Amino acid sequence: MAPLSEAEFNELDRFLASDATSDETMMIDALDGYLTALVIGPINVPTNTWLPGIWGPDKQHAPSFQNVEQAQRISDLIVRHCNGIHWAIDYDPDDIDSIFDTVSYQDKSKEYLDGEMWAYGFLQGIALARTAWQPLFEDTLAMEALMPIYILGTDDATPEQQALSNTPLKREALTQQIPASIGVLWRFWHPDHQSRCEAMATPVKHSEPKVGRNDPCPCGSGKKFKRCCGAH
């Protein structure tokens, strides 16, 4: 159940975008937001409850897997990605590498971060346990943290909220607030949790040079240390 390698991540991304899935299937950025909400949230939602929601609102949107082996393979990749998000938040909830889309307009001279589909997925994750999330909706500070995600991901934004996301630059600004929001929302539901980053804060003498969290993992996987051995 190790975090996905880059090749495995690309394999999952290709399948989600393939002809084997319906137009209702979440793409990789929406899936990342969806799983993040499940990890952060107040209750454990059973896998057999949340997994079908990735493919679409109805059973008719289920993928056309080639065989049982492929179905198991894709399910395993999704569950492992969910675990990877959990490990990353457990390590440091203030430094999460969420998956956001990038868009360009007109002359394509500039790309903008756009977390719309990530936020849509996150709100779908909340919807699976809407009643359990209710206390957060009644907390002013928590709602301030949720607001960038809500504005980007909802179809029910007020005109005032829509005005905050009606240009690529504004959507990018909202998207850039999401990592900080994740930390606040995580702590709302898990106030007594001590991240591994905090638990390891006591100075330690190293006999070898310290590996930076964004350095290549010394195990040779090709991934960043924080996404590989540093996530354990």
mmCIF file with all atom_site columns, C-alpha atoms in Angstrom:
data_model
loop_
_atom_site.group_PDB
_atom_site.id
_atom_site.type_symbol
_atom_site.label_atom_id
_atom_site.label_alt_id
_atom_site.label_comp_id
_atom_site.label_asym_id
_atom_site.label_entity_id
_atom_site.label_seq_id
_atom_site.pdbx_PDB_ins_code
_atom_site.Cartn_x
_atom_site.Cartn_y
_atom_site.Cartn_z
_atom_site.occupancy
_atom_site.B_iso_or_equiv
_atom_site.pdbx_formal_charge
_atom_site.auth_seq_id
_atom_site.auth_comp_id
_atom_site.auth_asym_id
_atom_site.auth_atom_id
_atom_site.pdbx_PDB_model_num
ATOM 1   C CA . MET A 1 1   ? 0.000   0.000  0.000   1.00 0.00 ? 1   MET A CA 1
ATOM 2   C CA . ALA A 1 2   ? 2.906   2.358  -0.732  1.00 0.00 ? 2   ALA A CA 1
ATOM 3   C CA . PRO A 1 3   ? 2.189   5.759  -2.342  1.00 0.00 ? 3   PRO A CA 1
ATOM 4   C CA . LEU A 1 4   ? 1.843   5.670  -6.119  1.00 0.00 ? 4   LEU A CA 1
ATOM 5   C CA . SER A 1 5   ? 4.946   5.902  -8.222  1.00 0.00 ? 5   SER A CA 1
ATOM 6   C CA . GLU A 1 6   ? 4.950   8.416  -11.055 1.00 0.00 ? 6   GLU A CA 1
ATOM 7   C CA . ALA A 1 7   ? 4.293   5.604  -13.554 1.00 0.00 ? 7   ALA A CA 1
ATOM 8   C CA . GLU A 1 8   ? 1.358   4.307  -11.519 1.00 0.00 ? 8   GLU A CA 1
ATOM 9   C CA . PHE A 1 9   ? -0.049  7.794  -11.131 1.00 0.00 ? 9   PHE A CA 1
ATOM 10  C CA . ASN A 1 10  ? 0.101   8.287  -14.892 1.00 0.00 ? 10  ASN A CA 1
ATOM 11  C CA . GLU A 1 11  ? -1.529  4.883  -15.385 1.00 0.00 ? 11  GLU A CA 1
ATOM 12  C CA . LEU A 1 12  ? -4.459  5.931  -13.213 1.00 0.00 ? 12  LEU A CA 1
ATOM 13  C CA . ASP A 1 13  ? -4.692  9.313  -14.933 1.00 0.00 ? 13  ASP A CA 1
ATOM 14  C CA . ARG A 1 14  ? -4.833  7.664  -18.366 1.00 0.00 ? 14  ARG A CA 1
ATOM 15  C CA . PHE A 1 15  ? -7.544  5.251  -17.311 1.00 0.00 ? 15  PHE A CA 1
ATOM 16  C CA . LEU A 1 16  ? -9.773  7.995  -15.870 1.00 0.00 ? 16  LEU A CA 1
ATOM 17  C CA . ALA A 1 17  ? -9.529  9.868  -19.180 1.00 0.00 ? 17  ALA A CA 1
ATOM 18  C CA . SER A 1 18  ? -9.940  6.785  -21.375 1.00 0.00 ? 18  SER A CA 1
ATOM 19  C CA . ASP A 1 19  ? -12.911 5.582  -23.411 1.00 0.00 ? 19  ASP A CA 1
ATOM 20  C CA . ALA A 1 20  ? -13.505 2.941  -20.721 1.00 0.00 ? 20  ALA A CA 1
ATOM 21  C CA . THR A 1 21  ? -15.058 5.622  -18.495 1.00 0.00 ? 21  THR A CA 1
ATOM 22  C CA . SER A 1 22  ? -18.085 7.850  -18.955 1.00 0.00 ? 22  SER A CA 1
ATOM 23  C CA . ASP A 1 23  ? -18.200 11.612 -19.331 1.00 0.00 ? 23  ASP A CA 1
ATOM 24  C CA . GLU A 1 24  ? -19.284 11.750 -15.664 1.00 0.00 ? 24  GLU A CA 1
ATOM 25  C CA . THR A 1 25  ? -16.098 10.140 -14.344 1.00 0.00 ? 25  THR A CA 1
ATOM 26  C CA . MET A 1 26  ? -13.844 12.327 -12.201 1.00 0.00 ? 26  MET A CA 1
ATOM 27  C CA . MET A 1 27  ? -10.549 13.281 -13.755 1.00 0.00 ? 27  MET A CA 1
ATOM 28  C CA . ILE A 1 28  ? -7.396  13.059 -11.658 1.00 0.00 ? 28  ILE A CA 1
ATOM 29  C CA . ASP A 1 29  ? -7.692  16.570 -10.153 1.00 0.00 ? 29  ASP A CA 1
ATOM 30  C CA . ALA A 1 30  ? -11.322 16.060 -9.105  1.00 0.00 ? 30  ALA A CA 1
ATOM 31  C CA . LEU A 1 31  ? -10.423 12.641 -7.712  1.00 0.00 ? 31  LEU A CA 1
ATOM 32  C CA . ASP A 1 32  ? -7.637  14.208 -5.652  1.00 0.00 ? 32  ASP A CA 1
ATOM 33  C CA . GLY A 1 33  ? -10.057 16.729 -4.148  1.00 0.00 ? 33  GLY A CA 1
ATOM 34  C CA . TYR A 1 34  ? -12.661 14.035 -3.511  1.00 0.00 ? 34  TYR A CA 1
ATOM 35  C CA . LEU A 1 35  ? -10.199 11.808 -1.663  1.00 0.00 ? 35  LEU A CA 1
ATOM 36  C CA . THR A 1 36  ? -8.800  14.759 0.296   1.00 0.00 ? 36  THR A CA 1
ATOM 37  C CA . ALA A 1 37  ? -12.268 15.514 1.672   1.00 0.00 ? 37  ALA A CA 1
ATOM 38  C CA . LEU A 1 38  ? -12.668 11.872 2.683   1.00 0.00 ? 38  LEU A CA 1
ATOM 39  C CA . VAL A 1 39  ? -9.300  11.926 4.472   1.00 0.00 ? 39  VAL A CA 1
ATOM 40  C CA . ILE A 1 40  ? -9.936  15.231 6.257   1.00 0.00 ? 40  ILE A CA 1
ATOM 41  C CA . GLY A 1 41  ? -13.552 14.577 7.192   1.00 0.00 ? 41  GLY A CA 1
ATOM 42  C CA . PRO A 1 42  ? -15.110 13.698 10.550  1.00 0.00 ? 42  PRO A CA 1
ATOM 43  C CA . ILE A 1 43  ? -16.014 10.074 9.833   1.00 0.00 ? 43  ILE A CA 1
ATOM 44  C CA . ASN A 1 44  ? -14.644 7.115  7.915   1.00 0.00 ? 44  ASN A CA 1
ATOM 45  C CA . VAL A 1 45  ? -16.772 6.598  4.808   1.00 0.00 ? 45  VAL A CA 1
ATOM 46  C CA . PRO A 1 46  ? -16.634 2.946  3.668   1.00 0.00 ? 46  PRO A CA 1
ATOM 47  C CA . THR A 1 47  ? -14.762 2.335  0.428   1.00 0.00 ? 47  THR A CA 1
ATOM 48  C CA . ASN A 1 48  ? -17.775 0.621  -1.137  1.00 0.00 ? 48  ASN A CA 1
ATOM 49  C CA . THR A 1 49  ? -19.703 3.847  -0.537  1.00 0.00 ? 49  THR A CA 1
ATOM 50  C CA . TRP A 1 50  ? -17.238 6.362  -1.982  1.00 0.00 ? 50  TRP A CA 1
ATOM 51  C CA . LEU A 1 51  ? -15.609 4.342  -4.771  1.00 0.00 ? 51  LEU A CA 1
ATOM 52  C CA . PRO A 1 52  ? -18.696 4.242  -7.071  1.00 0.00 ? 52  PRO A CA 1
ATOM 53  C CA . GLY A 1 53  ? -19.018 8.016  -6.795  1.00 0.00 ? 53  GLY A CA 1
ATOM 54  C CA . ILE A 1 54  ? -15.799 8.425  -8.772  1.00 0.00 ? 54  ILE A CA 1
ATOM 55  C CA . TRP A 1 55  ? -17.400 7.012  -11.894 1.00 0.00 ? 55  TRP A CA 1
ATOM 56  C CA . GLY A 1 56  ? -20.592 9.060  -11.849 1.00 0.00 ? 56  GLY A CA 1
ATOM 57  C CA . PRO A 1 57  ? -23.940 9.521  -10.113 1.00 0.00 ? 57  PRO A CA 1
ATOM 58  C CA . ASP A 1 58  ? -25.522 6.265  -11.344 1.00 0.00 ? 58  ASP A CA 1
ATOM 59  C CA . LYS A 1 59  ? -24.566 2.630  -11.851 1.00 0.00 ? 59  LYS A CA 1
ATOM 60  C CA . GLN A 1 60  ? -24.797 3.136  -15.605 1.00 0.00 ? 60  GLN A CA 1
ATOM 61  C CA . HIS A 1 61  ? -21.642 5.267  -15.412 1.00 0.00 ? 61  HIS A CA 1
ATOM 62  C CA . ALA A 1 62  ? -19.508 2.388  -14.133 1.00 0.00 ? 62  ALA A CA 1
ATOM 63  C CA . PRO A 1 63  ? -16.358 1.834  -16.219 1.00 0.00 ? 63  PRO A CA 1
ATOM 64  C CA . SER A 1 64  ? -16.081 -0.829 -18.891 1.00 0.00 ? 64  SER A CA 1
ATOM 65  C CA . PHE A 1 65  ? -13.179 -2.763 -17.431 1.00 0.00 ? 65  PHE A CA 1
ATOM 66  C CA . GLN A 1 66  ? -11.448 -5.261 -19.707 1.00 0.00 ? 66  GLN A CA 1
ATOM 67  C CA . ASN A 1 67  ? -11.513 -7.912 -17.017 1.00 0.00 ? 67  ASN A CA 1
ATOM 68  C CA . VAL A 1 68  ? -11.626 -8.480 -13.261 1.00 0.00 ? 68  VAL A CA 1
ATOM 69  C CA . GLU A 1 69  ? -7.879  -8.014 -13.002 1.00 0.00 ? 69  GLU A CA 1
ATOM 70  C CA . GLN A 1 70  ? -8.039  -4.528 -14.491 1.00 0.00 ? 70  GLN A CA 1
ATOM 71  C CA . ALA A 1 71  ? -10.917 -3.580 -12.201 1.00 0.00 ? 71  ALA A CA 1
ATOM 72  C CA . GLN A 1 72  ? -8.916  -4.688 -9.177  1.00 0.00 ? 72  GLN A CA 1
ATOM 73  C CA . ARG A 1 73  ? -5.812  -2.907 -10.426 1.00 0.00 ? 73  ARG A CA 1
ATOM 74  C CA . ILE A 1 74  ? -7.565  0.441  -10.855 1.00 0.00 ? 74  ILE A CA 1
ATOM 75  C CA . SER A 1 75  ? -9.335  0.116  -7.493  1.00 0.00 ? 75  SER A CA 1
ATOM 76  C CA . ASP A 1 76  ? -5.998  -0.616 -5.821  1.00 0.00 ? 76  ASP A CA 1
ATOM 77  C CA . LEU A 1 77  ? -4.396  2.455  -7.407  1.00 0.00 ? 77  LEU A CA 1
ATOM 78  C CA . ILE A 1 78  ? -7.237  4.683  -6.210  1.00 0.00 ? 78  ILE A CA 1
ATOM 79  C CA . VAL A 1 79  ? -7.106  3.332  -2.661  1.00 0.00 ? 79  VAL A CA 1
ATOM 80  C CA . ARG A 1 80  ? -3.342  3.731  -2.567  1.00 0.00 ? 80  ARG A CA 1
ATOM 81  C CA . HIS A 1 81  ? -3.636  7.324  -3.768  1.00 0.00 ? 81  HIS A CA 1
ATOM 82  C CA . CYS A 1 82  ? -6.126  7.933  -0.955  1.00 0.00 ? 82  CYS A CA 1
ATOM 83  C CA . ASN A 1 83  ? -3.649  6.454  1.521   1.00 0.00 ? 83  ASN A CA 1
ATOM 84  C CA . GLY A 1 84  ? -0.899  8.614  0.062   1.00 0.00 ? 84  GLY A CA 1
ATOM 85  C CA . ILE A 1 85  ? -2.965  11.736 0.721   1.00 0.00 ? 85  ILE A CA 1
ATOM 86  C CA . HIS A 1 86  ? -3.572  10.542 4.277   1.00 0.00 ? 86  HIS A CA 1
ATOM 87  C CA . TRP A 1 87  ? 0.135   9.967  4.878   1.00 0.00 ? 87  TRP A CA 1
ATOM 88  C CA . ALA A 1 88  ? 1.024   13.373 3.424   1.00 0.00 ? 88  ALA A CA 1
ATOM 89  C CA . ILE A 1 89  ? -1.476  15.154 5.680   1.00 0.00 ? 89  ILE A CA 1
ATOM 90  C CA . ASP A 1 90  ? -0.313  13.091 8.640   1.00 0.00 ? 90  ASP A CA 1
ATOM 91  C CA . TYR A 1 91  ? 3.265   14.191 7.944   1.00 0.00 ? 91  TYR A CA 1
ATOM 92  C CA . ASP A 1 92  ? 2.515   17.881 7.480   1.00 0.00 ? 92  ASP A CA 1
ATOM 93  C CA . PRO A 1 93  ? -1.045  19.188 6.870   1.00 0.00 ? 93  PRO A CA 1
ATOM 94  C CA . ASP A 1 94  ? 0.369   22.580 5.887   1.00 0.00 ? 94  ASP A CA 1
ATOM 95  C CA . ASP A 1 95  ? 2.429   21.272 2.965   1.00 0.00 ? 95  ASP A CA 1
ATOM 96  C CA . ILE A 1 96  ? 0.148   19.205 0.730   1.00 0.00 ? 96  ILE A CA 1
ATOM 97  C CA . ASP A 1 97  ? 0.828   18.890 -2.991  1.00 0.00 ? 97  ASP A CA 1
ATOM 98  C CA . SER A 1 98  ? -2.746  18.852 -4.252  1.00 0.00 ? 98  SER A CA 1
ATOM 99  C CA . ILE A 1 99  ? -3.388  18.245 -7.941  1.00 0.00 ? 99  ILE A CA 1
ATOM 100 C CA . PHE A 1 100 ? -4.670  21.366 -9.683  1.00 0.00 ? 100 PHE A CA 1
ATOM 101 C CA . ASP A 1 101 ? -5.295  21.901 -13.365 1.00 0.00 ? 101 ASP A CA 1
ATOM 102 C CA . THR A 1 102 ? -3.560  24.635 -15.343 1.00 0.00 ? 102 THR A CA 1
ATOM 103 C CA . VAL A 1 103 ? -5.294  26.619 -18.056 1.00 0.00 ? 103 VAL A CA 1
ATOM 104 C CA . SER A 1 104 ? -4.149  29.132 -20.639 1.00 0.00 ? 104 SER A CA 1
ATOM 105 C CA . TYR A 1 105 ? -6.081  31.672 -22.676 1.00 0.00 ? 105 TYR A CA 1
ATOM 106 C CA . GLN A 1 106 ? -5.720  33.707 -25.859 1.00 0.00 ? 106 GLN A CA 1
ATOM 107 C CA . ASP A 1 107 ? -2.047  33.741 -26.839 1.00 0.00 ? 107 ASP A CA 1
ATOM 108 C CA . LYS A 1 108 ? -1.244  30.993 -24.289 1.00 0.00 ? 108 LYS A CA 1
ATOM 109 C CA . SER A 1 109 ? 1.680   33.057 -23.024 1.00 0.00 ? 109 SER A CA 1
ATOM 110 C CA . LYS A 1 110 ? 0.672   32.422 -19.413 1.00 0.00 ? 110 LYS A CA 1
ATOM 111 C CA . GLU A 1 111 ? -0.785  29.447 -17.573 1.00 0.00 ? 111 GLU A CA 1
ATOM 112 C CA . TYR A 1 112 ? -3.021  29.849 -14.560 1.00 0.00 ? 112 TYR A CA 1
ATOM 113 C CA . LEU A 1 113 ? -3.649  27.417 -11.745 1.00 0.00 ? 113 LEU A CA 1
ATOM 114 C CA . ASP A 1 114 ? -7.311  26.448 -11.713 1.00 0.00 ? 114 ASP A CA 1
ATOM 115 C CA . GLY A 1 115 ? -8.628  24.392 -8.806  1.00 0.00 ? 115 GLY A CA 1
ATOM 116 C CA . GLU A 1 116 ? -12.233 24.321 -10.010 1.00 0.00 ? 116 GLU A CA 1
ATOM 117 C CA . MET A 1 117 ? -12.411 20.568 -10.597 1.00 0.00 ? 117 MET A CA 1
ATOM 118 C CA . TRP A 1 118 ? -10.363 19.778 -7.475  1.00 0.00 ? 118 TRP A CA 1
ATOM 119 C CA . ALA A 1 119 ? -12.826 21.858 -5.463  1.00 0.00 ? 119 ALA A CA 1
ATOM 120 C CA . TYR A 1 120 ? -15.772 20.167 -7.187  1.00 0.00 ? 120 TYR A CA 1
ATOM 121 C CA . GLY A 1 121 ? -14.384 16.797 -6.136  1.00 0.00 ? 121 GLY A CA 1
ATOM 122 C CA . PHE A 1 122 ? -13.849 18.014 -2.573  1.00 0.00 ? 122 PHE A CA 1
ATOM 123 C CA . LEU A 1 123 ? -17.472 19.149 -2.308  1.00 0.00 ? 123 LEU A CA 1
ATOM 124 C CA . GLN A 1 124 ? -18.612 15.775 -3.650  1.00 0.00 ? 124 GLN A CA 1
ATOM 125 C CA . GLY A 1 125 ? -16.603 14.166 -0.865  1.00 0.00 ? 125 GLY A CA 1
ATOM 126 C CA . ILE A 1 126 ? -18.343 16.355 1.714   1.00 0.00 ? 126 ILE A CA 1
ATOM 127 C CA . ALA A 1 127 ? -21.728 15.413 0.250   1.00 0.00 ? 127 ALA A CA 1
ATOM 128 C CA . LEU A 1 128 ? -21.123 11.756 1.112   1.00 0.00 ? 128 LEU A CA 1
ATOM 129 C CA . ALA A 1 129 ? -21.210 12.670 4.818   1.00 0.00 ? 129 ALA A CA 1
ATOM 130 C CA . ARG A 1 130 ? -23.102 15.968 4.736   1.00 0.00 ? 130 ARG A CA 1
ATOM 131 C CA . THR A 1 131 ? -24.746 15.539 8.140   1.00 0.00 ? 131 THR A CA 1
ATOM 132 C CA . ALA A 1 132 ? -21.459 14.684 9.850   1.00 0.00 ? 132 ALA A CA 1
ATOM 133 C CA . TRP A 1 133 ? -19.849 17.827 8.370   1.00 0.00 ? 133 TRP A CA 1
ATOM 134 C CA . GLN A 1 134 ? -22.601 20.099 9.788   1.00 0.00 ? 134 GLN A CA 1
ATOM 135 C CA . PRO A 1 135 ? -20.596 21.379 12.810  1.00 0.00 ? 135 PRO A CA 1
ATOM 136 C CA . LEU A 1 136 ? -18.007 22.832 10.440  1.00 0.00 ? 136 LEU A CA 1
ATOM 137 C CA . PHE A 1 137 ? -20.662 24.817 8.604   1.00 0.00 ? 137 PHE A CA 1
ATOM 138 C CA . GLU A 1 138 ? -21.585 26.462 11.913  1.00 0.00 ? 138 GLU A CA 1
ATOM 139 C CA . ASP A 1 139 ? -18.016 27.564 12.702  1.00 0.00 ? 139 ASP A CA 1
ATOM 140 C CA . THR A 1 140 ? -16.978 30.975 11.360  1.00 0.00 ? 140 THR A CA 1
ATOM 141 C CA . LEU A 1 141 ? -13.233 30.335 11.056  1.00 0.00 ? 141 LEU A CA 1
ATOM 142 C CA . ALA A 1 142 ? -13.713 26.914 9.464   1.00 0.00 ? 142 ALA A CA 1
ATOM 143 C CA . MET A 1 143 ? -16.148 28.344 6.932   1.00 0.00 ? 143 MET A CA 1
ATOM 144 C CA . GLU A 1 144 ? -13.658 31.062 6.025   1.00 0.00 ? 144 GLU A CA 1
ATOM 145 C CA . ALA A 1 145 ? -11.168 28.306 5.236   1.00 0.00 ? 145 ALA A CA 1
ATOM 146 C CA . LEU A 1 146 ? -13.724 26.353 3.222   1.00 0.00 ? 146 LEU A CA 1
ATOM 147 C CA . MET A 1 147 ? -14.893 29.373 1.221   1.00 0.00 ? 147 MET A CA 1
ATOM 148 C CA . PRO A 1 148 ? -12.217 29.319 -1.550  1.00 0.00 ? 148 PRO A CA 1
ATOM 149 C CA . ILE A 1 149 ? -13.046 25.655 -2.168  1.00 0.00 ? 149 ILE A CA 1
ATOM 150 C CA . TYR A 1 150 ? -16.781 26.321 -2.098  1.00 0.00 ? 150 TYR A CA 1
ATOM 151 C CA . ILE A 1 151 ? -16.617 29.276 -4.485  1.00 0.00 ? 151 ILE A CA 1
ATOM 152 C CA . LEU A 1 152 ? -14.552 27.323 -7.002  1.00 0.00 ? 152 LEU A CA 1
ATOM 153 C CA . GLY A 1 153 ? -16.490 24.067 -6.783  1.00 0.00 ? 153 GLY A CA 1
ATOM 154 C CA . THR A 1 154 ? -20.140 24.942 -6.363  1.00 0.00 ? 154 THR A CA 1
ATOM 155 C CA . ASP A 1 155 ? -22.834 25.629 -8.941  1.00 0.00 ? 155 ASP A CA 1
ATOM 156 C CA . ASP A 1 156 ? -24.800 27.620 -6.357  1.00 0.00 ? 156 ASP A CA 1
ATOM 157 C CA . ALA A 1 157 ? -22.465 30.547 -5.718  1.00 0.00 ? 157 ALA A CA 1
ATOM 158 C CA . THR A 1 158 ? -24.067 33.911 -5.084  1.00 0.00 ? 158 THR A CA 1
ATOM 159 C CA . PRO A 1 159 ? -23.424 36.762 -7.540  1.00 0.00 ? 159 PRO A CA 1
ATOM 160 C CA . GLU A 1 160 ? -20.951 38.204 -5.026  1.00 0.00 ? 160 GLU A CA 1
ATOM 161 C CA . GLN A 1 161 ? -19.106 34.882 -4.827  1.00 0.00 ? 161 GLN A CA 1
ATOM 162 C CA . GLN A 1 162 ? -19.145 34.473 -8.606  1.00 0.00 ? 162 GLN A CA 1
ATOM 163 C CA . ALA A 1 163 ? -17.471 37.877 -8.890  1.00 0.00 ? 163 ALA A CA 1
ATOM 164 C CA . LEU A 1 164 ? -14.537 36.440 -6.923  1.00 0.00 ? 164 LEU A CA 1
ATOM 165 C CA . SER A 1 165 ? -13.908 33.743 -9.529  1.00 0.00 ? 165 SER A CA 1
ATOM 166 C CA . ASN A 1 166 ? -14.890 35.294 -12.859 1.00 0.00 ? 166 ASN A CA 1
ATOM 167 C CA . THR A 1 167 ? -11.360 35.658 -14.261 1.00 0.00 ? 167 THR A CA 1
ATOM 168 C CA . PRO A 1 168 ? -8.440  33.229 -14.575 1.00 0.00 ? 168 PRO A CA 1
ATOM 169 C CA . LEU A 1 169 ? -6.365  35.387 -12.223 1.00 0.00 ? 169 LEU A CA 1
ATOM 170 C CA . LYS A 1 170 ? -9.083  35.356 -9.553  1.00 0.00 ? 170 LYS A CA 1
ATOM 171 C CA . ARG A 1 171 ? -9.509  31.584 -9.815  1.00 0.00 ? 171 ARG A CA 1
ATOM 172 C CA . GLU A 1 172 ? -5.772  31.164 -9.484  1.00 0.00 ? 172 GLU A CA 1
ATOM 173 C CA . ALA A 1 173 ? -5.790  33.341 -6.357  1.00 0.00 ? 173 ALA A CA 1
ATOM 174 C CA . LEU A 1 174 ? -8.541  31.184 -4.817  1.00 0.00 ? 174 LEU A CA 1
ATOM 175 C CA . THR A 1 175 ? -6.702  28.022 -5.816  1.00 0.00 ? 175 THR A CA 1
ATOM 176 C CA . GLN A 1 176 ? -3.544  29.236 -4.097  1.00 0.00 ? 176 GLN A CA 1
ATOM 177 C CA . GLN A 1 177 ? -5.508  29.530 -0.835  1.00 0.00 ? 177 GLN A CA 1
ATOM 178 C CA . ILE A 1 178 ? -6.534  25.860 -0.858  1.00 0.00 ? 178 ILE A CA 1
ATOM 179 C CA . PRO A 1 179 ? -3.357  24.365 0.704   1.00 0.00 ? 179 PRO A CA 1
ATOM 180 C CA . ALA A 1 180 ? -3.768  26.599 3.767   1.00 0.00 ? 180 ALA A CA 1
ATOM 181 C CA . SER A 1 181 ? -7.471  25.706 3.887   1.00 0.00 ? 181 SER A CA 1
ATOM 182 C CA . ILE A 1 182 ? -6.621  22.010 4.028   1.00 0.00 ? 182 ILE A CA 1
ATOM 183 C CA . GLY A 1 183 ? -4.560  22.540 7.173   1.00 0.00 ? 183 GLY A CA 1
ATOM 184 C CA . VAL A 1 184 ? -7.324  24.520 8.884   1.00 0.00 ? 184 VAL A CA 1
ATOM 185 C CA . LEU A 1 185 ? -10.045 22.008 7.978   1.00 0.00 ? 185 LEU A CA 1
ATOM 186 C CA . TRP A 1 186 ? -7.888  19.068 9.080   1.00 0.00 ? 186 TRP A CA 1
ATOM 187 C CA . ARG A 1 187 ? -7.279  20.663 12.476  1.00 0.00 ? 187 ARG A CA 1
ATOM 188 C CA . PHE A 1 188 ? -10.971 21.459 12.874  1.00 0.00 ? 188 PHE A CA 1
ATOM 189 C CA . TRP A 1 189 ? -11.842 17.769 12.746  1.00 0.00 ? 189 TRP A CA 1
ATOM 190 C CA . HIS A 1 190 ? -8.644  16.498 14.361  1.00 0.00 ? 190 HIS A CA 1
ATOM 191 C CA . PRO A 1 191 ? -7.670  19.118 16.967  1.00 0.00 ? 191 PRO A CA 1
ATOM 192 C CA . ASP A 1 192 ? -5.612  16.688 19.047  1.00 0.00 ? 192 ASP A CA 1
ATOM 193 C CA . HIS A 1 193 ? -3.684  15.228 16.149  1.00 0.00 ? 193 HIS A CA 1
ATOM 194 C CA . GLN A 1 194 ? 0.060   15.816 16.146  1.00 0.00 ? 194 GLN A CA 1
ATOM 195 C CA . SER A 1 195 ? 1.559   15.627 12.691  1.00 0.00 ? 195 SER A CA 1
ATOM 196 C CA . ARG A 1 196 ? 4.685   13.577 12.177  1.00 0.00 ? 196 ARG A CA 1
ATOM 197 C CA . CYS A 1 197 ? 6.402   16.803 11.211  1.00 0.00 ? 197 CYS A CA 1
ATOM 198 C CA . GLU A 1 198 ? 5.644   18.228 14.678  1.00 0.00 ? 198 GLU A CA 1
ATOM 199 C CA . ALA A 1 199 ? 6.523   14.964 16.429  1.00 0.00 ? 199 ALA A CA 1
ATOM 200 C CA . MET A 1 200 ? 9.951   14.986 14.806  1.00 0.00 ? 200 MET A CA 1
ATOM 201 C CA . ALA A 1 201 ? 10.659  18.626 15.691  1.00 0.00 ? 201 ALA A CA 1
ATOM 202 C CA . THR A 1 202 ? 13.212  17.743 18.416  1.00 0.00 ? 202 THR A CA 1
ATOM 203 C CA . PRO A 1 203 ? 16.710  18.434 17.041  1.00 0.00 ? 203 PRO A CA 1
ATOM 204 C CA . VAL A 1 204 ? 18.533  15.289 15.987  1.00 0.00 ? 204 VAL A CA 1
ATOM 205 C CA . LYS A 1 205 ? 22.205  14.920 15.097  1.00 0.00 ? 205 LYS A CA 1
ATOM 206 C CA . HIS A 1 206 ? 22.631  13.324 11.705  1.00 0.00 ? 206 HIS A CA 1
ATOM 207 C CA . SER A 1 207 ? 25.638  11.200 10.872  1.00 0.00 ? 207 SER A CA 1
ATOM 208 C CA . GLU A 1 208 ? 24.863  11.788 7.188   1.00 0.00 ? 208 GLU A CA 1
ATOM 209 C CA . PRO A 1 209 ? 23.623  14.883 5.338   1.00 0.00 ? 209 PRO A CA 1
ATOM 210 C CA . LYS A 1 210 ? 19.924  15.435 5.899   1.00 0.00 ? 210 LYS A CA 1
ATOM 211 C CA . VAL A 1 211 ? 17.648  14.684 2.949   1.00 0.00 ? 211 VAL A CA 1
ATOM 212 C CA . GLY A 1 212 ? 15.410  17.646 2.136   1.00 0.00 ? 212 GLY A CA 1
ATOM 213 C CA . ARG A 1 213 ? 11.681  16.923 1.812   1.00 0.00 ? 213 ARG A CA 1
ATOM 214 C CA . ASN A 1 214 ? 11.711  18.089 -1.797  1.00 0.00 ? 214 ASN A CA 1
ATOM 215 C CA . ASP A 1 215 ? 14.967  16.268 -2.654  1.00 0.00 ? 215 ASP A CA 1
ATOM 216 C CA . PRO A 1 216 ? 14.966  12.998 -4.615  1.00 0.00 ? 216 PRO A CA 1
ATOM 217 C CA . CYS A 1 217 ? 14.365  10.081 -2.272  1.00 0.00 ? 217 CYS A CA 1
ATOM 218 C CA . PRO A 1 218 ? 17.612  8.214  -1.550  1.00 0.00 ? 218 PRO A CA 1
ATOM 219 C CA . CYS A 1 219 ? 15.832  4.891  -2.104  1.00 0.00 ? 219 CYS A CA 1
ATOM 220 C CA . GLY A 1 220 ? 16.062  5.498  -5.853  1.00 0.00 ? 220 GLY A CA 1
ATOM 221 C CA . SER A 1 221 ? 12.321  5.617  -6.608  1.00 0.00 ? 221 SER A CA 1
ATOM 222 C CA . GLY A 1 222 ? 12.658  8.893  -8.486  1.00 0.00 ? 222 GLY A CA 1
ATOM 223 C CA . LYS A 1 223 ? 9.999   10.534 -6.296  1.00 0.00 ? 223 LYS A CA 1
ATOM 224 C CA . LYS A 1 224 ? 10.430  13.400 -3.856  1.00 0.00 ? 224 LYS A CA 1
ATOM 225 C CA . PHE A 1 225 ? 11.470  12.264 -0.367  1.00 0.00 ? 225 PHE A CA 1
ATOM 226 C CA . LYS A 1 226 ? 8.222   13.592 1.165   1.00 0.00 ? 226 LYS A CA 1
ATOM 227 C CA . ARG A 1 227 ? 6.196   11.535 -1.324  1.00 0.00 ? 227 ARG A CA 1
ATOM 228 C CA . CYS A 1 228 ? 8.174   8.346  -0.741  1.00 0.00 ? 228 CYS A CA 1
ATOM 229 C CA . CYS A 1 229 ? 10.124  7.207  2.336   1.00 0.00 ? 229 CYS A CA 1
ATOM 230 C CA . GLY A 1 230 ? 9.426   10.548 4.029   1.00 0.00 ? 230 GLY A CA 1
ATOM 231 C CA . ALA A 1 231 ? 5.709   9.781  3.969   1.00 0.00 ? 231 ALA A CA 1
ATOM 232 C CA . HIS A 1 232 ? 6.093   6.642  6.095   1.00 0.00 ? 232 HIS A CA 1
#
